[in-house]
Amino acid sequence: MAATLALIRRELSTYFSSFTGYITISLVLFLVGLSFTDLLLRLNQGEPTDVPVTEMFYQSWYFWLILLLASPVVTMRTFAAEKALGTFETLVTAPISDLQLVLAKFFSSLVFHLVLWLPLILCVGVVRHFANDRSSFDVGMVASTYLGVLLLGCLYMSIGCFASSLTRSQIVASMISFALGMAMFLLGFKTAYAPQKTDRMDGFFSHISMVEHMQDFVRGVVDSRQVFFYLSVTVFFLFLTHKVVESRRWR
Amino acid sequence: MIEVSNLTKRYAGHTAIENLSFGVKRGEIVGFLGPNGAGKSTTMRILACYQPATSGTAKVAGFDVFTQSWEVRKRIGYMPEHNPLYIDMRVREYLKFRARLKGLSWRRSRHRVDVVLEQCGLTGVSKKIIGHLSMGYRQRVGLADALVHEPELIILDEPTLGLDPNQIRQVRQLIKSLGGAHTVLISTHILPEVEMTCNQVLIIHEGRILASDAPTNLQNRLTRQGLITAEIAAPLPELKRRLEALDDVEQVAIAPSDQNYFHCTLTSRSQTDLRLAIYSLVQQEGWQLRELSRSRPTLEDVFVHITRPEKLEEGY
């Protein structure tokens, strides 16, 4: 356990002691800022609305742009950089298990992912301050939105860790995780464009549609099926990552 | 400490090491010697549990490197070739991280980091970023990392690669000081290094162990070809006759040197040392002697002799 914590600490320190970490943070901040101005413009368009602020933010689609672009950047380093630098060898010859290593890499990127989304709270706070309406900042709503961010983060970080474990090139790793992440995202649209939802296939695609899941989360609806979906897919990708890291010792 | 038997590692298409067997006793400093691509790194990687062998077994401190890799990894300090380090970390921070990773408690890791910083001469740079250090210092950071958890076995893959002569001497001194308390396995293709630091040499070539012995014993194998050089002032015909009459002399070559001295080179037929016989001869005859030496073959000669490919041998 102490070793895992040491690993997580070291992983997080590389985010915050290098330029890449701060560049990622500032670019995400820029995109969140853009979506915030967009949100303010829509709030000022005359008609009063009863749509929650978090949902209005989500409707601007910046959410997916940030998630799809940032997660490969956050995770591409995890294994690929170690392999390129050669430190992978010193790392796995230390008395730590491969599972510990995978989990440490996953959790540290997840923590960084959550840090990236912190400014969103501030945005909602600003709206609440100027709207003079307590209901515009509903704690439950913000909490469920962040639960969505956390669950999607789990999924995308595990995809990223898996992609990074496959290669020693960070660029290749980020491309693989971007492609996988994009594919997962686009699968959800198969239902949106289907003429009728009677087909069993459409039911399936609707079930895994992350756009619809997130739509629920920003409205404050938490469905245990969705929580289970994200956790199980995350575990699946972490399992694959573990197998890839372990494959070195196969004979 | 190390028992390797019939170890074989095949990569797709070629065999890196084949049927390697050797043993290393506790407290020894063993030099792993061989030309590039001989299989040194592969063997060390298997011992360090980085990759499995295709067949055969290797045991460190009685634990199998494949089935009990956790126990083995706790007991070894491994520094891979080219000494990979996190270049964005500070020296002290890095060693602390490695110590914690190797399971040392918080307090103990602090103490051990201080000790190895001192031991490796890193105290002055402990707050510097590793990426800003010179090659020599980085190598010492790698060494400090290998030592930090007081492992029973230290495996160093080319520890003096890319260092200047002064730094090489320091690293050598450090390695030498580790003997006794730790077992050390170092790989190198620099011969004087082995000659000076190791008390056991394994010569490996094309995936096989060609020789395994103490450096002096290896040299003795070639001593038969060693030459005796003497400079004697004496009448030439008499000198030639008397030298050839000595026991065990195979060949005598005499060349005039300056003044009235003659430069004589002798080879002996057996292991016997001719120097005593020459000295007593000179004393008996009342000649003058100003040099008498036996040139011992260096480990380099042994190495070249053993690893020379057959084809080249014909050519020479």
PDB file of N, CA and C in Angstrom, chain A residues 10-77:
ATOM      1  N   ARG A  10       4.295  10.100  -7.058  1.00  0.00           N
ATOM      2  CA  ARG A  10       5.299  10.410  -8.082  1.00  0.00           C
ATOM      3  C   ARG A  10       4.603  10.725  -9.421  1.00  0.00           C
ATOM      4  N   GLU A  11       3.540   9.962  -9.744  1.00  0.00           N
ATOM      5  CA  GLU A  11       2.806  10.204 -10.983  1.00  0.00           C
ATOM      6  C   GLU A  11       2.215  11.602 -10.983  1.00  0.00           C
ATOM      7  N   LEU A  12       1.561  11.959  -9.871  1.00  0.00           N
ATOM      8  CA  LEU A  12       0.919  13.271  -9.804  1.00  0.00           C
ATOM      9  C   LEU A  12       1.958  14.381  -9.850  1.00  0.00           C
ATOM     10  N   SER A  13       3.115  14.117  -9.220  1.00  0.00           N
ATOM     11  CA  SER A  13       4.129  15.170  -9.211  1.00  0.00           C
ATOM     12  C   SER A  13       4.645  15.438 -10.618  1.00  0.00           C
ATOM     13  N   THR A  14       4.635  14.411 -11.502  1.00  0.00           N
ATOM     14  CA  THR A  14       5.082  14.687 -12.874  1.00  0.00           C
ATOM     15  C   THR A  14       4.083  15.588 -13.604  1.00  0.00           C
ATOM     16  N   TYR A  15       2.781  15.450 -13.263  1.00  0.00           N
ATOM     17  CA  TYR A  15       1.809  16.346 -13.897  1.00  0.00           C
ATOM     18  C   TYR A  15       2.064  17.792 -13.472  1.00  0.00           C
ATOM     19  N   PHE A  16       2.332  17.948 -12.171  1.00  0.00           N
ATOM     20  CA  PHE A  16       2.393  19.310 -11.659  1.00  0.00           C
ATOM     21  C   PHE A  16       3.802  19.906 -11.683  1.00  0.00           C
ATOM     22  N   SER A  17       4.804  19.095 -11.995  1.00  0.00           N
ATOM     23  CA  SER A  17       6.149  19.672 -12.065  1.00  0.00           C
ATOM     24  C   SER A  17       6.608  19.840 -13.505  1.00  0.00           C
ATOM     25  N   SER A  18       5.736  19.482 -14.462  1.00  0.00           N
ATOM     26  CA  SER A  18       6.151  19.626 -15.855  1.00  0.00           C
ATOM     27  C   SER A  18       5.219  20.595 -16.574  1.00  0.00           C
ATOM     28  N   PHE A  19       5.677  21.059 -17.709  1.00  0.00           N
ATOM     29  CA  PHE A  19       4.862  21.995 -18.475  1.00  0.00           C
ATOM     30  C   PHE A  19       3.604  21.338 -19.013  1.00  0.00           C
ATOM     31  N   THR A  20       3.716  20.073 -19.411  1.00  0.00           N
ATOM     32  CA  THR A  20       2.564  19.416 -20.035  1.00  0.00           C
ATOM     33  C   THR A  20       1.335  19.486 -19.141  1.00  0.00           C
ATOM     34  N   GLY A  21       1.548  19.290 -17.828  1.00  0.00           N
ATOM     35  CA  GLY A  21       0.426  19.351 -16.904  1.00  0.00           C
ATOM     36  C   GLY A  21      -0.250  20.707 -16.955  1.00  0.00           C
ATOM     37  N   TYR A  22       0.551  21.761 -16.866  1.00  0.00           N
ATOM     38  CA  TYR A  22      -0.028  23.101 -16.829  1.00  0.00           C
ATOM     39  C   TYR A  22      -0.615  23.512 -18.175  1.00  0.00           C
ATOM     40  N   ILE A  23       0.011  23.045 -19.263  1.00  0.00           N
ATOM     41  CA  ILE A  23      -0.552  23.354 -20.586  1.00  0.00           C
ATOM     42  C   ILE A  23      -1.921  22.702 -20.715  1.00  0.00           C
ATOM     43  N   THR A  24      -2.008  21.440 -20.295  1.00  0.00           N
ATOM     44  CA  THR A  24      -3.306  20.758 -20.355  1.00  0.00           C
ATOM     45  C   THR A  24      -4.338  21.519 -19.527  1.00  0.00           C
ATOM     46  N   ILE A  25      -3.941  21.882 -18.305  1.00  0.00           N
ATOM     47  CA  ILE A  25      -4.882  22.599 -17.440  1.00  0.00           C
ATOM     48  C   ILE A  25      -5.332  23.899 -18.098  1.00  0.00           C
ATOM     49  N   SER A  26      -4.388  24.652 -18.669  1.00  0.00           N
ATOM     50  CA  SER A  26      -4.794  25.951 -19.214  1.00  0.00           C
ATOM     51  C   SER A  26      -5.645  25.797 -20.464  1.00  0.00           C
ATOM     52  N   LEU A  27      -5.356  24.786 -21.289  1.00  0.00           N
ATOM     53  CA  LEU A  27      -6.181  24.594 -22.480  1.00  0.00           C
ATOM     54  C   LEU A  27      -7.609  24.180 -22.101  1.00  0.00           C
ATOM     55  N   VAL A  28      -7.716  23.295 -21.111  1.00  0.00           N
ATOM     56  CA  VAL A  28      -9.048  22.884 -20.656  1.00  0.00           C
ATOM     57  C   VAL A  28      -9.777  24.092 -20.054  1.00  0.00           C
ATOM     58  N   LEU A  29      -9.018  24.884 -19.314  1.00  0.00           N
ATOM     59  CA  LEU A  29      -9.595  26.092 -18.723  1.00  0.00           C
ATOM     60  C   LEU A  29     -10.128  27.012 -19.814  1.00  0.00           C
ATOM     61  N   PHE A  30      -9.387  27.123 -20.898  1.00  0.00           N
ATOM     62  CA  PHE A  30      -9.803  27.955 -22.030  1.00  0.00           C
ATOM     63  C   PHE A  30     -11.120  27.452 -22.622  1.00  0.00           C
ATOM     64  N   LEU A  31     -11.205  26.140 -22.809  1.00  0.00           N
ATOM     65  CA  LEU A  31     -12.427  25.575 -23.393  1.00  0.00           C
ATOM     66  C   LEU A  31     -13.611  25.703 -22.434  1.00  0.00           C
ATOM     67  N   VAL A  32     -13.363  25.484 -21.138  1.00  0.00           N
ATOM     68  CA  VAL A  32     -14.437  25.660 -20.156  1.00  0.00           C
ATOM     69  C   VAL A  32     -14.897  27.113 -20.171  1.00  0.00           C
ATOM     70  N   GLY A  33     -13.930  28.024 -20.297  1.00  0.00           N
ATOM     71  CA  GLY A  33     -14.261  29.450 -20.352  1.00  0.00           C
ATOM     72  C   GLY A  33     -15.122  29.770 -21.555  1.00  0.00           C
ATOM     73  N   LEU A  34     -14.772  29.213 -22.718  1.00  0.00           N
ATOM     74  CA  LEU A  34     -15.563  29.427 -23.933  1.00  0.00           C
ATOM     75  C   LEU A  34     -16.994  28.959 -23.727  1.00  0.00           C
ATOM     76  N   SER A  35     -17.124  27.740 -23.148  1.00  0.00           N
ATOM     77  CA  SER A  35     -18.469  27.203 -22.969  1.00  0.00           C
ATOM     78  C   SER A  35     -19.237  28.038 -21.945  1.00  0.00           C
ATOM     79  N   PHE A  36     -18.502  28.642 -21.006  1.00  0.00           N
ATOM     80  CA  PHE A  36     -19.145  29.472 -19.996  1.00  0.00           C
ATOM     81  C   PHE A  36     -19.711  30.752 -20.607  1.00  0.00           C
ATOM     82  N   THR A  37     -18.936  31.386 -21.491  1.00  0.00           N
ATOM     83  CA  THR A  37     -19.452  32.594 -22.150  1.00  0.00           C
ATOM     84  C   THR A  37     -20.668  32.241 -22.996  1.00  0.00           C
ATOM     85  N   ASP A  38     -20.591  31.064 -23.629  1.00  0.00           N
ATOM     86  CA  ASP A  38     -21.708  30.573 -24.422  1.00  0.00           C
ATOM     87  C   ASP A  38     -22.961  30.430 -23.555  1.00  0.00           C
ATOM     88  N   LEU A  39     -22.733  29.866 -22.348  1.00  0.00           N
ATOM     89  CA  LEU A  39     -23.810  29.671 -21.379  1.00  0.00           C
ATOM     90  C   LEU A  39     -24.414  31.012 -20.954  1.00  0.00           C
ATOM     91  N   LEU A  40     -23.546  31.988 -20.698  1.00  0.00           N
ATOM     92  CA  LEU A  40     -24.020  33.304 -20.266  1.00  0.00           C
ATOM     93  C   LEU A  40     -24.842  33.974 -21.362  1.00  0.00           C
ATOM     94  N   LEU A  41     -24.385  33.838 -22.595  1.00  0.00           N
ATOM     95  CA  LEU A  41     -25.127  34.431 -23.714  1.00  0.00           C
ATOM     96  C   LEU A  41     -26.527  33.867 -23.782  1.00  0.00           C
ATOM     97  N   ARG A  42     -26.629  32.540 -23.604  1.00  0.00           N
ATOM     98  CA  ARG A  42     -27.936  31.910 -23.702  1.00  0.00           C
ATOM     99  C   ARG A  42     -28.835  32.289 -22.522  1.00  0.00           C
ATOM    100  N   LEU A  43     -28.213  32.466 -21.342  1.00  0.00           N
ATOM    101  CA  LEU A  43     -28.997  32.878 -20.177  1.00  0.00           C
ATOM    102  C   LEU A  43     -29.579  34.266 -20.369  1.00  0.00           C
ATOM    103  N   ASN A  44     -28.873  35.112 -21.128  1.00  0.00           N
ATOM    104  CA  ASN A  44     -29.326  36.493 -21.307  1.00  0.00           C
ATOM    105  C   ASN A  44     -30.292  36.671 -22.452  1.00  0.00           C
ATOM    106  N   GLN A  45     -30.698  35.559 -23.090  1.00  0.00           N
ATOM    107  CA  GLN A  45     -31.615  35.680 -24.222  1.00  0.00           C
ATOM    108  C   GLN A  45     -33.060  35.781 -23.741  1.00  0.00           C
ATOM    109  N   GLY A  46     -33.387  36.887 -23.086  1.00  0.00           N
ATOM    110  CA  GLY A  46     -34.765  37.185 -22.699  1.00  0.00           C
ATOM    111  C   GLY A  46     -35.471  36.173 -21.841  1.00  0.00           C
ATOM    112  N   GLU A  47     -36.089  35.193 -22.468  1.00  0.00           N
ATOM    113  CA  GLU A  47     -36.969  34.238 -21.801  1.00  0.00           C
ATOM    114  C   GLU A  47     -36.363  33.597 -20.554  1.00  0.00           C
ATOM    115  N   PRO A  48     -37.046  33.617 -19.418  1.00  0.00           N
ATOM    116  CA  PRO A  48     -36.560  32.856 -18.267  1.00  0.00           C
ATOM    117  C   PRO A  48     -36.709  31.362 -18.537  1.00  0.00           C
ATOM    118  N   THR A  49     -35.808  30.553 -17.937  1.00  0.00           N
ATOM    119  CA  THR A  49     -35.840  29.123 -18.229  1.00  0.00           C
ATOM    120  C   THR A  49     -35.751  28.312 -16.944  1.00  0.00           C
ATOM    121  N   ASP A  50     -36.265  27.100 -16.974  1.00  0.00           N
ATOM    122  CA  ASP A  50     -36.158  26.264 -15.780  1.00  0.00           C
ATOM    123  C   ASP A  50     -35.166  25.118 -15.988  1.00  0.00           C
ATOM    124  N   VAL A  51     -34.354  25.222 -17.052  1.00  0.00           N
ATOM    125  CA  VAL A  51     -33.333  24.201 -17.288  1.00  0.00           C
ATOM    126  C   VAL A  51     -32.180  24.435 -16.318  1.00  0.00           C
ATOM    127  N   PRO A  52     -31.697  23.362 -15.625  1.00  0.00           N
ATOM    128  CA  PRO A  52     -30.588  23.559 -14.684  1.00  0.00           C
ATOM    129  C   PRO A  52     -29.336  24.092 -15.393  1.00  0.00           C
ATOM    130  N   VAL A  53     -28.525  24.858 -14.639  1.00  0.00           N
ATOM    131  CA  VAL A  53     -27.319  25.448 -15.227  1.00  0.00           C
ATOM    132  C   VAL A  53     -26.388  24.367 -15.752  1.00  0.00           C
ATOM    133  N   THR A  54     -26.269  23.259 -14.974  1.00  0.00           N
ATOM    134  CA  THR A  54     -25.365  22.188 -15.406  1.00  0.00           C
ATOM    135  C   THR A  54     -25.821  21.601 -16.741  1.00  0.00           C
ATOM    136  N   GLU A  55     -27.152  21.503 -16.920  1.00  0.00           N
ATOM    137  CA  GLU A  55     -27.639  20.943 -18.178  1.00  0.00           C
ATOM    138  C   GLU A  55     -27.379  21.912 -19.334  1.00  0.00           C
ATOM    139  N   MET A  56     -27.548  23.212 -19.026  1.00  0.00           N
ATOM    140  CA  MET A  56     -27.278  24.206 -20.082  1.00  0.00           C
ATOM    141  C   MET A  56     -25.825  24.155 -20.505  1.00  0.00           C
ATOM    142  N   PHE A  57     -24.949  23.952 -19.498  1.00  0.00           N
ATOM    143  CA  PHE A  57     -23.528  23.826 -19.818  1.00  0.00           C
ATOM    144  C   PHE A  57     -23.292  22.614 -20.710  1.00  0.00           C
ATOM    145  N   TYR A  58     -23.945  21.501 -20.337  1.00  0.00           N
ATOM    146  CA  TYR A  58     -23.738  20.266 -21.071  1.00  0.00           C
ATOM    147  C   TYR A  58     -24.236  20.376 -22.506  1.00  0.00           C
ATOM    148  N   GLN A  59     -25.331  21.157 -22.697  1.00  0.00           N
ATOM    149  CA  GLN A  59     -25.914  21.272 -24.039  1.00  0.00           C
ATOM    150  C   GLN A  59     -24.982  21.944 -25.038  1.00  0.00           C
ATOM    151  N   SER A  60     -23.959  22.636 -24.539  1.00  0.00           N
ATOM    152  CA  SER A  60     -23.076  23.336 -25.478  1.00  0.00           C
ATOM    153  C   SER A  60     -22.063  22.410 -26.149  1.00  0.00           C
ATOM    154  N   TRP A  61     -22.029  21.146 -25.769  1.00  0.00           N
ATOM    155  CA  TRP A  61     -21.167  20.133 -26.389  1.00  0.00           C
ATOM    156  C   TRP A  61     -19.681  20.321 -26.113  1.00  0.00           C
ATOM    157  N   TYR A  62     -19.327  21.422 -25.442  1.00  0.00           N
ATOM    158  CA  TYR A  62     -17.909  21.573 -25.106  1.00  0.00           C
ATOM    159  C   TYR A  62     -17.444  20.444 -24.205  1.00  0.00           C
ATOM    160  N   PHE A  63     -18.401  19.938 -23.399  1.00  0.00           N
ATOM    161  CA  PHE A  63     -18.063  18.855 -22.477  1.00  0.00           C
ATOM    162  C   PHE A  63     -17.364  17.703 -23.194  1.00  0.00           C
ATOM    163  N   TRP A  64     -17.970  17.284 -24.310  1.00  0.00           N
ATOM    164  CA  TRP A  64     -17.401  16.135 -25.030  1.00  0.00           C
ATOM    165  C   TRP A  64     -16.093  16.493 -25.717  1.00  0.00           C
ATOM    166  N   LEU A  65     -16.026  17.715 -26.196  1.00  0.00           N
ATOM    167  CA  LEU A  65     -14.779  18.151 -26.831  1.00  0.00           C
ATOM    168  C   LEU A  65     -13.626  18.041 -25.834  1.00  0.00           C
ATOM    169  N   ILE A  66     -13.872  18.578 -24.613  1.00  0.00           N
ATOM    170  CA  ILE A  66     -12.833  18.550 -23.580  1.00  0.00           C
ATOM    171  C   ILE A  66     -12.492  17.123 -23.208  1.00  0.00           C
ATOM    172  N   LEU A  67     -13.513  16.324 -22.966  1.00  0.00           N
ATOM    173  CA  LEU A  67     -13.267  14.954 -22.519  1.00  0.00           C
ATOM    174  C   LEU A  67     -12.487  14.161 -23.571  1.00  0.00           C
ATOM    175  N   LEU A  68     -12.938  14.265 -24.834  1.00  0.00           N
ATOM    176  CA  LEU A  68     -12.314  13.457 -25.879  1.00  0.00           C
ATOM    177  C   LEU A  68     -10.902  13.913 -26.194  1.00  0.00           C
ATOM    178  N   LEU A  69     -10.656  15.229 -26.074  1.00  0.00           N
ATOM    179  CA  LEU A  69      -9.315  15.728 -26.391  1.00  0.00           C
ATOM    180  C   LEU A  69      -8.354  15.586 -25.218  1.00  0.00           C
ATOM    181  N   ALA A  70      -8.861  15.842 -24.018  1.00  0.00           N
ATOM    182  CA  ALA A  70      -7.941  15.892 -22.874  1.00  0.00           C
ATOM    183  C   ALA A  70      -7.531  14.507 -22.378  1.00  0.00           C
ATOM    184  N   SER A  71      -8.472  13.537 -22.436  1.00  0.00           N
ATOM    185  CA  SER A  71      -8.120  12.262 -21.808  1.00  0.00           C
ATOM    186  C   SER A  71      -6.941  11.551 -22.487  1.00  0.00           C
ATOM    187  N   PRO A  72      -6.823  11.571 -23.832  1.00  0.00           N
ATOM    188  CA  PRO A  72      -5.604  10.949 -24.387  1.00  0.00           C
ATOM    189  C   PRO A  72      -4.333  11.664 -23.941  1.00  0.00           C
ATOM    190  N   VAL A  73      -4.418  12.995 -23.801  1.00  0.00           N
ATOM    191  CA  VAL A  73      -3.231  13.752 -23.394  1.00  0.00           C
ATOM    192  C   VAL A  73      -2.852  13.433 -21.947  1.00  0.00           C
ATOM    193  N   VAL A  74      -3.880  13.273 -21.107  1.00  0.00           N
ATOM    194  CA  VAL A  74      -3.603  12.995 -19.700  1.00  0.00           C
ATOM    195  C   VAL A  74      -2.970  11.616 -19.531  1.00  0.00           C
ATOM    196  N   THR A  75      -3.439  10.640 -20.323  1.00  0.00           N
ATOM    197  CA  THR A  75      -3.005   9.267 -20.085  1.00  0.00           C
ATOM    198  C   THR A  75      -1.875   8.790 -20.986  1.00  0.00           C
ATOM    199  N   MET A  76      -1.550   9.526 -22.044  1.00  0.00           N
ATOM    200  CA  MET A  76      -0.585   8.969 -23.019  1.00  0.00           C
ATOM    201  C   MET A  76       0.770   8.680 -22.376  1.00  0.00           C
ATOM    202  N   ARG A  77       1.110   9.454 -21.358  1.00  0.00           N
ATOM    203  CA  ARG A  77       2.414   9.309 -20.717  1.00  0.00           C
ATOM    204  C   ARG A  77       2.538   7.989 -19.941  1.00  0.00           C
TER     205      ARG A  77
END
